[in-house]
Coordinates of C-alpha atoms in Angstrom, one line a residue:
M250 CA 199.2 90.5 -188.7
S251 CA 196.7 91.4 -191.4
H252 CA 194.9 94.7 -191.6
G253 CA 192.0 94.8 -189.2
G254 CA 193.4 92.0 -187.0
R255 CA 193.7 92.0 -183.3
V256 CA 196.7 91.6 -180.9
S257 CA 196.8 91.3 -177.1
V258 CA 198.7 94.1 -175.4
T259 CA 199.3 95.2 -171.8
E260 CA 197.0 97.7 -170.1
N261 CA 199.9 100.2 -170.0
L262 CA 200.5 99.9 -173.7
E263 CA 196.8 100.2 -174.5
S264 CA 196.7 103.5 -172.6
A265 CA 199.8 104.7 -174.3
L266 CA 198.4 104.0 -177.8
R267 CA 195.3 105.9 -177.0
H268 CA 197.3 109.0 -175.9
L269 CA 199.8 108.8 -178.8
R270 CA 197.5 108.2 -181.7
L271 CA 196.7 111.0 -184.1
E272 CA 193.0 111.9 -184.7
D273 CA 193.3 112.9 -188.4
K274 CA 196.0 110.6 -189.8
P275 CA 197.9 107.3 -189.3
R276 CA 201.0 107.4 -187.1
V277 CA 203.9 105.0 -187.6
M278 CA 205.5 103.7 -184.4
W279 CA 208.0 101.0 -183.4
I280 CA 206.8 99.1 -180.3
D281 CA 209.0 96.3 -179.1
A282 CA 206.3 94.2 -177.5
I283 CA 204.3 94.2 -180.8
C284 CA 207.1 94.2 -183.4
I285 CA 209.2 91.4 -182.0
N286 CA 208.0 87.8 -181.6
Q287 CA 209.1 87.3 -178.1
S288 CA 208.5 83.5 -178.1
D289 CA 210.9 82.9 -181.1
H290 CA 214.4 82.6 -179.7
R291 CA 216.1 83.1 -183.1
E292 CA 214.0 86.2 -184.0
R293 CA 214.4 87.6 -180.5
S294 CA 218.2 87.2 -180.6
K295 CA 218.4 88.8 -184.0
Q296 CA 216.2 91.8 -183.2
V297 CA 217.6 92.4 -179.8
A298 CA 221.1 92.8 -181.4
R299 CA 219.5 95.5 -183.7
M300 CA 217.7 97.5 -181.0
G301 CA 220.3 100.2 -180.6
Q302 CA 220.2 100.8 -184.4
I303 CA 216.4 100.9 -184.5
Y304 CA 216.2 103.7 -181.9
A305 CA 219.1 105.6 -183.4
L306 CA 217.2 105.8 -186.7
A307 CA 214.0 106.9 -185.1
D308 CA 212.8 110.5 -185.8
R309 CA 211.7 110.8 -182.2
V310 CA 211.5 108.6 -179.1
V311 CA 208.5 109.2 -176.9
V312 CA 208.8 108.1 -173.3
W313 CA 205.3 107.2 -172.0
L314 CA 205.2 107.7 -168.2
G315 CA 201.5 107.0 -168.0
P316 CA 198.2 108.9 -167.5
A317 CA 198.3 112.2 -165.7
S318 CA 197.8 112.3 -161.9
K319 CA 196.9 115.1 -159.6
D320 CA 200.5 116.2 -159.2
S321 CA 202.2 115.1 -162.4
D322 CA 201.9 118.4 -164.2
A323 CA 203.3 120.1 -161.1
A324 CA 206.3 117.8 -161.0
L325 CA 207.1 118.3 -164.7
G326 CA 206.8 122.0 -164.3
F327 CA 209.1 121.9 -161.2
I328 CA 211.7 119.9 -163.2
E329 CA 211.5 122.3 -166.2
R330 CA 212.0 125.4 -164.0
M331 CA 214.9 123.7 -162.2
A332 CA 216.5 122.8 -165.5
R333 CA 216.3 126.4 -166.7
M334 CA 217.9 127.5 -163.4
L335 CA 220.7 125.0 -163.8
A336 CA 221.4 126.4 -167.3
S337 CA 221.2 130.0 -166.0
P338 CA 221.8 130.1 -162.3
D339 CA 221.4 133.9 -162.2
K340 CA 217.7 133.8 -163.2
S341 CA 215.2 134.5 -160.4
E342 CA 212.4 132.3 -161.9
T343 CA 212.2 129.3 -159.6
S344 CA 210.1 127.7 -156.8
I345 CA 213.1 126.6 -154.9
K346 CA 213.8 128.6 -151.8
A347 CA 217.5 128.2 -151.9
A348 CA 217.6 129.7 -155.4
S349 CA 216.6 133.1 -154.2
E350 CA 218.7 133.0 -151.1
A351 CA 222.0 131.7 -152.3
S352 CA 223.8 132.7 -155.5
H353 CA 225.6 129.3 -155.6
W354 CA 222.5 127.1 -155.2
A355 CA 223.3 125.2 -158.4
D356 CA 226.7 124.1 -157.0
A357 CA 226.4 120.3 -156.6
S358 CA 228.9 120.2 -153.7
D359 CA 227.8 120.3 -150.0
A360 CA 228.8 123.9 -149.6
H361 CA 225.1 124.9 -150.1
V362 CA 222.3 122.6 -149.2
L363 CA 219.2 122.6 -151.4
E364 CA 216.0 123.3 -149.4
Y365 CA 212.5 122.8 -150.9
T366 CA 209.0 122.1 -149.7
E367 CA 207.3 118.8 -148.7
W368 CA 204.8 119.3 -151.6
E369 CA 207.6 119.8 -154.2
W370 CA 209.4 116.8 -152.9
R371 CA 206.3 114.6 -152.9
S372 CA 205.3 115.5 -156.5
V373 CA 208.8 114.8 -157.9
L374 CA 209.0 111.6 -155.9
S375 CA 205.6 110.4 -157.2
L376 CA 206.8 111.0 -160.8
L377 CA 210.1 109.2 -160.2
R378 CA 208.3 106.2 -158.8
R379 CA 206.5 105.5 -162.0
S380 CA 207.2 102.0 -163.4
W381 CA 208.9 103.3 -166.6
F382 CA 212.1 104.3 -164.6
E383 CA 212.5 100.6 -163.4
R384 CA 212.4 99.1 -166.9
L385 CA 215.6 97.7 -168.3
W386 CA 215.0 98.3 -172.0
V387 CA 214.3 102.0 -171.7
R388 CA 217.9 102.7 -171.1
Q389 CA 219.1 102.0 -174.6
E390 CA 216.0 103.5 -176.1
I391 CA 216.9 106.8 -174.5
Q392 CA 220.7 106.6 -175.1
Q393 CA 220.3 105.9 -178.8
S394 CA 217.6 108.5 -179.5
R395 CA 218.4 111.7 -181.4
H396 CA 215.4 113.5 -180.0
A397 CA 213.4 112.3 -177.0
I398 CA 210.6 113.7 -174.9
L399 CA 208.8 112.5 -171.7
L400 CA 205.1 112.4 -171.9
C401 CA 202.8 112.1 -168.9
G402 CA 199.1 112.4 -169.9
K403 CA 199.1 115.3 -172.3
T404 CA 202.1 117.1 -170.8
S405 CA 205.6 116.7 -172.3
L406 CA 209.1 117.6 -171.2
P407 CA 212.3 117.5 -173.2
W408 CA 214.5 114.6 -172.1
M409 CA 217.6 116.9 -171.9
Y410 CA 215.8 118.9 -169.1
F411 CA 215.0 115.8 -167.1
R412 CA 218.6 114.4 -167.5
E413 CA 220.2 117.5 -166.0
V414 CA 217.8 117.7 -163.1
A415 CA 218.1 114.0 -162.3
N416 CA 221.9 114.3 -162.0
Y417 CA 221.5 117.3 -159.7
L418 CA 218.9 115.9 -157.4
Y419 CA 220.9 112.8 -156.7
R420 CA 224.2 114.6 -156.0
K421 CA 223.0 117.7 -154.2
P422 CA 222.6 117.6 -150.4
F423 CA 219.0 118.6 -149.5
R424 CA 216.7 119.6 -146.6
I425 CA 213.0 119.1 -146.5
Q426 CA 211.1 121.6 -144.3
G427 CA 214.3 122.7 -142.7
S428 CA 215.5 119.3 -141.5
C429 CA 218.4 117.6 -143.2
I430 CA 217.4 114.0 -143.8
S431 CA 218.4 111.1 -146.1
S432 CA 215.1 109.5 -146.9
P433 CA 215.6 105.9 -148.3
E434 CA 212.5 106.5 -150.4
Y435 CA 213.8 109.7 -151.9
T436 CA 217.4 108.6 -152.2
G437 CA 216.3 105.3 -153.9
A438 CA 214.2 107.1 -156.5
T439 CA 216.8 109.8 -157.4
K440 CA 219.5 107.1 -157.5
L441 CA 217.5 105.1 -160.0
A442 CA 216.9 108.2 -162.2
Y443 CA 220.6 109.2 -161.9
Y444 CA 221.9 105.9 -163.1
L445 CA 219.4 105.8 -165.9
C446 CA 220.7 109.2 -167.1
R447 CA 224.3 108.4 -166.4
A448 CA 224.1 105.3 -168.5
A449 CA 222.6 107.3 -171.3
K450 CA 225.3 110.0 -171.1
R451 CA 228.5 108.0 -170.4
G452 CA 227.8 104.4 -171.3
V453 CA 228.1 101.5 -168.9
T454 CA 230.7 98.9 -168.2
Y455 CA 230.6 95.2 -167.1
R456 CA 232.7 96.3 -164.2
Y457 CA 229.9 98.4 -162.6
L458 CA 226.9 97.1 -164.6
R459 CA 225.2 95.8 -161.5
F460 CA 225.3 99.2 -159.9
E461 CA 224.5 101.2 -163.0
T462 CA 221.3 99.1 -163.7
Y463 CA 220.3 99.6 -160.1
S464 CA 216.8 98.3 -159.1
I465 CA 215.8 97.6 -162.7
K466 CA 213.1 95.1 -163.7
H467 CA 213.1 92.5 -166.5
S468 CA 211.3 89.3 -167.3
D469 CA 214.4 87.4 -168.4
P470 CA 217.7 87.5 -166.3
R471 CA 219.7 87.2 -169.6
D472 CA 218.3 90.6 -170.6
S473 CA 220.4 92.2 -167.9
I474 CA 223.3 91.6 -170.3
Y475 CA 221.5 91.7 -173.7
G476 CA 219.4 94.7 -172.8
V477 CA 222.3 97.1 -172.5
L478 CA 224.7 96.0 -175.3
S479 CA 224.3 99.2 -177.2
L480 CA 225.1 101.2 -174.0
M481 CA 228.5 99.6 -173.4
R482 CA 231.6 101.7 -173.5
R483 CA 234.2 101.1 -176.1
E484 CA 236.4 98.7 -174.2
D485 CA 233.4 96.4 -173.4
R486 CA 231.8 96.7 -176.9
S487 CA 235.1 95.2 -178.2
L488 CA 234.2 92.0 -176.4
N489 CA 231.6 91.4 -179.1
I490 CA 229.0 89.9 -176.8
T491 CA 225.9 88.9 -179.0
P492 CA 222.4 87.9 -177.9
D493 CA 221.8 84.1 -177.9
Y494 CA 218.7 83.1 -176.0
S495 CA 219.5 79.4 -176.5
L496 CA 222.1 79.8 -173.8
S497 CA 221.3 79.4 -170.1
T498 CA 221.7 82.3 -167.7
V499 CA 224.8 80.7 -166.1
D500 CA 226.3 80.3 -169.6
V501 CA 225.6 83.9 -170.5
F502 CA 227.0 85.4 -167.3
R503 CA 230.0 83.2 -167.1
G504 CA 230.7 83.8 -170.8
V505 CA 230.9 87.6 -170.2
V506 CA 233.4 87.1 -167.3
L507 CA 235.6 84.7 -169.3
R508 CA 235.6 87.1 -172.3
V509 CA 236.8 89.9 -170.0
V510 CA 239.5 87.7 -168.6
E511 CA 240.6 86.6 -172.1
K512 CA 240.4 89.9 -173.9
H513 CA 241.3 92.4 -171.2
H514 CA 243.4 90.2 -168.9
S515 CA 241.3 91.6 -166.0
L516 CA 239.1 90.4 -163.1
R517 CA 237.3 93.8 -163.1
T518 CA 233.9 92.1 -163.0
L519 CA 234.6 91.0 -159.4
A520 CA 233.6 94.6 -158.5
C521 CA 229.9 93.5 -158.5
A522 CA 230.4 89.8 -157.4
D523 CA 228.7 89.2 -154.1
S524 CA 227.8 85.6 -153.4
A525 CA 225.4 86.5 -150.6
T526 CA 223.0 88.3 -153.0
S527 CA 223.3 85.9 -156.0
S528 CA 220.0 84.2 -156.9
V529 CA 220.9 82.3 -160.1
P530 CA 221.2 78.5 -159.2
G531 CA 224.6 77.1 -160.1
L532 CA 226.4 80.4 -160.7
P533 CA 230.1 80.4 -159.6
S534 CA 231.0 82.8 -156.9
W535 CA 233.4 84.6 -159.2
V536 CA 230.6 85.5 -161.6
P537 CA 228.3 88.4 -160.7
D538 CA 224.6 87.9 -160.8
W539 CA 223.8 90.9 -162.9
S540 CA 220.1 90.1 -162.7
S541 CA 219.7 90.6 -159.0
P542 CA 219.5 93.9 -157.1
T543 CA 222.4 95.0 -154.9
K544 CA 222.2 97.1 -151.8
T545 CA 225.8 98.3 -152.1
T546 CA 227.5 101.2 -154.0
P547 CA 230.6 100.5 -156.1
L548 CA 234.0 100.7 -154.4
K549 CA 236.2 103.1 -156.4
P550 CA 239.7 103.3 -155.0
L551 CA 242.2 106.0 -155.9
Y552 CA 244.7 103.5 -157.2
S553 CA 244.9 99.8 -157.8
A554 CA 245.5 97.3 -155.0
S555 CA 247.3 95.1 -157.5
A556 CA 249.3 98.0 -158.9
F557 CA 247.4 97.6 -162.2
I558 CA 249.2 94.3 -162.9
S559 CA 247.1 92.2 -165.3
A560 CA 245.3 89.1 -164.2
Q561 CA 246.8 85.7 -164.4
A562 CA 243.6 83.6 -164.6
T563 CA 242.7 80.3 -166.3
Y564 CA 239.3 78.6 -166.6
C565 CA 239.7 75.0 -165.5
G566 CA 236.1 73.9 -166.5
N567 CA 233.4 72.8 -164.1
N568 CA 232.9 76.5 -163.0
M569 CA 236.4 76.7 -161.5
L570 CA 238.8 79.6 -162.2
R571 CA 242.4 79.5 -161.2
V572 CA 243.6 83.0 -160.2
A573 CA 246.9 84.4 -159.0
G574 CA 246.8 86.5 -155.8
I575 CA 248.5 87.6 -152.6
P576 CA 246.9 86.8 -149.2
V577 CA 247.5 89.7 -146.9
A578 CA 245.3 89.4 -143.9
T579 CA 242.7 87.3 -142.1
V580 CA 239.4 88.6 -140.8
D581 CA 239.2 88.5 -137.0
S582 CA 235.8 90.0 -136.5
S583 CA 232.9 91.7 -138.4
Q584 CA 230.6 94.3 -137.1
H585 CA 227.1 94.6 -138.6
F586 CA 224.9 97.6 -137.7
D587 CA 221.5 99.0 -138.6
L588 CA 221.4 101.7 -141.3
S589 CA 217.7 101.5 -141.9
G590 CA 217.0 104.8 -140.2
D591 CA 216.5 107.8 -142.4
G592 CA 217.2 110.7 -140.1
L593 CA 220.4 112.5 -139.2
D594 CA 220.2 111.1 -135.6
D595 CA 219.9 107.6 -136.9
Q596 CA 223.0 108.0 -139.1
F597 CA 224.8 109.6 -136.2
R598 CA 224.1 106.7 -133.8
A599 CA 225.1 104.1 -136.5
I600 CA 228.5 105.7 -137.0
R601 CA 229.0 106.3 -133.3
Q602 CA 228.8 102.5 -132.8
L603 CA 232.0 102.1 -134.8
R604 CA 234.3 104.2 -132.6
P605 CA 237.4 102.2 -131.7
D606 CA 238.5 101.8 -128.1
K607 CA 242.0 103.1 -129.0
S608 CA 243.1 106.7 -129.3
L609 CA 242.2 108.1 -132.7
E610 CA 245.8 109.2 -133.1
S611 CA 247.1 105.6 -132.6
P612 CA 249.3 104.4 -135.4
Y613 CA 247.8 102.3 -138.1
P614 CA 249.8 99.9 -140.3
G615 CA 251.3 101.9 -143.1
G616 CA 252.0 105.0 -141.1
I617 CA 248.7 106.8 -141.0
S618 CA 246.6 107.4 -137.9
L619 CA 243.7 105.2 -136.8
L620 CA 241.3 108.2 -137.4
D621 CA 242.5 108.5 -141.1
A622 CA 242.2 104.8 -141.6
Y623 CA 238.6 104.7 -140.3
C624 CA 237.7 107.8 -142.3
E625 CA 239.0 106.1 -145.5
A626 CA 237.3 102.8 -144.7
L627 CA 233.9 104.3 -143.8
N628 CA 233.8 106.4 -147.0
C629 CA 235.3 103.5 -149.0
T630 CA 237.5 106.1 -150.7
F631 CA 238.9 109.5 -150.1
H632 CA 236.1 112.0 -149.8
F633 CA 235.8 114.0 -153.0
D634 CA 233.4 115.8 -155.4
E635 CA 233.5 115.1 -159.1
D636 CA 233.9 118.7 -160.1
M637 CA 237.0 119.3 -157.9
V638 CA 240.5 119.8 -159.2
E639 CA 242.8 116.8 -158.7
R640 CA 244.8 117.9 -155.7
G641 CA 241.7 119.0 -153.9
N642 CA 241.0 115.4 -152.9
W643 CA 243.4 115.6 -150.0
T644 CA 241.9 118.8 -148.7
R645 CA 238.4 117.2 -148.8
F646 CA 239.7 114.1 -147.0
R647 CA 241.0 116.3 -144.2
V648 CA 237.6 117.9 -143.8
A649 CA 235.9 114.5 -143.7
A650 CA 238.4 113.2 -141.1
E651 CA 237.7 116.2 -138.9
A652 CA 234.0 115.6 -139.3
L653 CA 234.4 112.0 -138.1
R654 CA 236.4 113.3 -135.1
H655 CA 233.5 115.6 -134.2
I656 CA 231.0 112.7 -134.5
W657 CA 233.1 110.5 -132.2
S658 CA 233.9 113.3 -129.7
A659 CA 230.3 114.6 -129.4
D660 CA 228.4 114.0 -126.2
G661 CA 225.1 112.1 -126.2
S662 CA 223.4 110.0 -128.8
Q663 CA 221.9 112.8 -130.9
C664 CA 223.6 115.0 -133.4
H665 CA 223.8 118.6 -132.3
I666 CA 226.5 119.7 -134.7
P667 CA 225.1 122.1 -137.4
S668 CA 227.8 121.4 -139.8
N669 CA 227.4 120.7 -143.5
S670 CA 230.7 118.7 -143.4
V671 CA 229.2 116.4 -140.7
H672 CA 226.0 116.0 -142.6
S673 CA 227.9 115.2 -145.7
F674 CA 230.2 112.7 -144.0
L675 CA 227.2 110.9 -142.4
N676 CA 225.3 110.7 -145.8
Q677 CA 228.4 109.5 -147.6
A678 CA 229.5 106.9 -145.0
C679 CA 226.0 105.5 -144.6
S680 CA 225.7 105.2 -148.4
S681 CA 229.0 103.5 -148.7
L682 CA 228.4 101.1 -145.9
A683 CA 224.9 100.1 -147.0
G684 CA 224.9 96.3 -147.6
R685 CA 228.4 96.1 -146.0
C686 CA 230.0 95.5 -142.6
V687 CA 233.1 96.7 -140.9
V688 CA 235.8 94.1 -140.4
T689 CA 239.0 94.0 -138.4
T690 CA 241.9 91.6 -139.1
S691 CA 244.3 89.8 -136.8
E692 CA 247.1 91.8 -138.4
G693 CA 245.5 95.1 -137.2
Y694 CA 243.8 96.3 -140.4
I695 CA 240.2 97.5 -140.7
G696 CA 238.0 97.6 -143.7
A697 CA 234.5 97.7 -145.3
A698 CA 233.5 94.4 -146.7
A699 CA 230.5 92.4 -148.1
A700 CA 227.8 91.9 -145.5
G701 CA 228.5 88.1 -145.6
A702 CA 232.0 88.5 -144.2
Q703 CA 232.9 86.4 -141.2
A704 CA 235.9 85.5 -139.1
G705 CA 238.4 83.3 -141.0
D706 CA 237.9 84.9 -144.4
V707 CA 241.1 85.8 -146.1
V708 CA 241.8 89.3 -147.6
C709 CA 243.5 88.7 -150.9
V710 CA 244.9 91.1 -153.5
L711 CA 244.2 89.3 -156.9
L712 CA 246.2 90.3 -159.9
G713 CA 244.0 92.1 -162.4
F714 CA 241.6 93.6 -159.9
E715 CA 241.7 97.0 -158.2
N716 CA 240.2 96.1 -154.8
P717 CA 241.2 93.4 -152.3
V718 CA 238.8 90.5 -152.2
L719 CA 237.5 88.3 -149.4
L720 CA 238.0 84.6 -150.1
R721 CA 236.6 81.8 -148.0
K722 CA 238.0 78.3 -148.1
V723 CA 235.3 75.8 -148.7
L724 CA 237.4 72.7 -149.2
D725 CA 240.8 71.7 -147.8
A726 CA 242.0 68.9 -150.0
P727 CA 242.4 70.1 -152.7
P728 CA 242.0 73.7 -151.5
R729 CA 238.9 75.4 -153.1
W730 CA 237.7 78.9 -152.4
R731 CA 234.6 81.0 -152.9
V732 CA 234.5 84.8 -153.5
V733 CA 232.6 86.5 -150.6
G734 CA 233.0 90.0 -152.2
S735 CA 235.3 92.9 -152.8
C736 CA 236.4 95.0 -149.9
Y737 CA 238.1 98.3 -149.0
V738 CA 241.1 97.9 -146.6
P739 CA 243.3 100.9 -146.0
G740 CA 246.9 99.8 -146.3
F741 CA 246.3 97.6 -149.3
M742 CA 244.6 99.9 -151.7
H743 CA 247.6 101.4 -153.5
G744 CA 249.7 98.4 -154.6
E745 CA 251.3 97.8 -151.1
A746 CA 250.9 94.0 -151.5
I747 CA 253.1 94.2 -154.6
H748 CA 255.8 96.7 -153.7
G749 CA 255.2 98.0 -150.2
P750 CA 254.1 101.6 -149.5
L751 CA 254.3 104.1 -152.3
P752 CA 257.2 106.4 -152.3
K753 CA 256.5 109.5 -150.2
H754 CA 256.4 111.9 -153.2
Y755 CA 253.4 110.1 -154.6
R756 CA 249.8 110.7 -153.5
P757 CA 246.9 108.8 -155.1
V758 CA 244.3 111.2 -156.6
F759 CA 241.2 111.1 -158.9
S760 CA 242.0 112.6 -162.2
L761 CA 238.6 113.4 -163.6
N762 CA 239.9 115.8 -166.2
A763 CA 242.1 113.3 -167.9
A764 CA 241.6 112.6 -171.6
P765 CA 240.1 109.1 -172.2
E766 CA 243.2 107.9 -173.9
T767 CA 245.3 108.6 -170.8
L768 CA 243.1 106.6 -168.3
I769 CA 244.6 103.7 -166.6
D770 CA 242.5 100.6 -167.4
G771 CA 239.5 103.0 -167.7
A772 CA 240.0 104.4 -164.2
F773 CA 240.0 108.1 -163.5
C774 CA 243.0 107.9 -161.2
G775 CA 246.7 108.5 -161.0
L776 CA 249.5 109.5 -158.6
W777 CA 250.2 113.2 -157.8
D778 CA 254.0 113.5 -158.1
E779 CA 255.2 116.2 -155.7
R780 CA 258.5 116.4 -157.5
S781 CA 257.1 117.4 -160.9
G782 CA 253.8 118.9 -159.8
S783 CA 252.0 116.7 -162.2
I784 CA 249.9 113.5 -162.3
E785 CA 251.7 110.2 -163.1
R786 CA 249.3 108.0 -165.2
N787 CA 251.8 105.4 -166.3
P788 CA 251.7 102.4 -163.8
A789 CA 254.6 100.7 -165.6
R790 CA 256.8 103.6 -164.8
V791 CA 255.8 103.4 -161.2
L792 CA 256.7 99.7 -161.1
D793 CA 260.1 100.5 -162.6
E794 CA 260.6 103.1 -159.8
V795 CA 259.8 100.7 -157.0
G796 CA 262.0 97.9 -158.5
V797 CA 259.4 95.6 -160.0
S798 CA 260.1 94.6 -163.6
Y799 CA 257.4 93.9 -166.1
E800 CA 257.3 92.0 -169.4
I801 CA 254.6 93.9 -171.4
Y802 CA 252.9 97.2 -171.1
Q803 CA 250.3 98.8 -173.4
R804 CA 247.8 101.5 -172.8
W805 CA 244.7 100.2 -174.5
P806 CA 243.4 97.7 -174.0
H807 CA 245.3 97.9 -170.8
I808 CA 247.9 95.1 -170.3
L809 CA 250.7 95.3 -167.7
S810 CA 252.2 91.8 -167.6
V811 CA 254.3 90.7 -164.6
S812 CA 255.0 86.9 -164.3
T813 CA 254.4 85.1 -161.0
E814 CA 258.1 84.1 -161.1
T815 CA 259.1 87.7 -161.3
L816 CA 256.9 88.5 -158.3
R817 CA 258.2 85.6 -156.3
N818 CA 261.8 86.7 -157.0
A819 CA 260.7 90.1 -155.7
K820 CA 259.6 88.5 -152.4
V821 CA 255.9 88.8 -153.2
N822 CA 253.9 86.1 -151.6
V823 CA 251.8 85.2 -154.7
H824 CA 249.7 82.1 -154.7
D825 CA 247.3 80.3 -157.1
F826 CA 243.7 80.1 -155.8
H827 CA 241.2 77.7 -157.3
V828 CA 237.9 79.6 -157.0
I829 CA 234.5 78.0 -157.5

């Protein structure tokens, strides 16, 4: 464009330019919408690949949230005060009631519940609902920046302040005007901000990408992959995915999965595959639709259902993938229920509907009680907090199980139990079950599965994936299957389909303090060994101990190779499934 020329821009960009320009001298800015020819596929592919570098070289990144509103200054001031309190919890300067009443108000666990006013809540919510937080491309802009600020009207806030508070608001239990609630409006807004900041701080993975780019907006579905390339963690950056806008959306998405299968010997991308919520025509059921929103939260087991054995998968063409797996159960029934209510009583009634007819102390396959099995399934993991020491997971699980017992033992349809553990369990369970249903199997197992689950679906443990998967037969001759979605089924979460129950001296735990180089296939988990009083993070050593031989083991990239012949010789019922 020559000097003095004109260019069409959006109304939002026009407003930003008027606020950002300097009155006395020119200002140099990089603005994607102007600096990249969006209609030229070759230029767009080339420039998109450089976006991370462009923002890393910028002196400063300015996040334009929009013009000021009647409560935007109040919201930014509230966030700044909270950020200072999080940095120095002993300070008395805060507008939060709980800060002056409890010395541990900054603790993100449920031991102390944050309480603040309706006006404070509404001002922050109004800020978080601004359109900037929903945009895909802002994530890498923030992550790569050396110095960033939020600007709303004429008021600015350091990005580092917002990042700390966003993490806190999402994880901290709260009450508004003395009533503990879980407002979908508030939870959705804080969840969006949390994942934005989490991506900027930790990086993202293709395994959980659909969850980590929760509720984002983009004009091109391919950008759900290309727009986060500079955010990927090391293991996924090594796949060397490059932008190519000449490819179709199906080609792009399928290509990512096949690269993961080829390079990492893994089916980890099944974590966000859900055929019921796929909107891309022609997309195979084993390929996630990264461009569509999901109502679920990720399933994060304490250990691998396939014992961390690498995938045996081959692309057969025509959108068909042959995978090795073990069928373990058949769905007998599925129970769907309404989680749309936002109050404690609504949550209470929803969980009450799930109470089994049997005694809670009845035995469940695998040796645990029915209560413990339901507690694990409804939480889709053991109940834990990220800041806890490893062995504390079991203590937290017992607290959650007793909270569930109270819920199912209480009289009436309303919650009259003033217990933080009950509140916490209800919030966690309703969050975990959102977009899912509870299934029972003809073999006596229960689980949390994709909302599309139905009788006849087969629970399978696929090599190379950490969760069981529901498969549905769609053709008999020759047999063809579709992925319904991943599921959480107590009794098959710790390698039982491969080697039976773990030895008694092992207990699966999260190991969040582990060094990155010790992680098992990128997962913060391990087995607490009662004999040594330490965490076992070598899955090959565990296989040795339970009598399953392996051919290859390497730490990174993770490969634990066990042939199907070896598994069959060990009496493992492994099959090949042709998935379309």
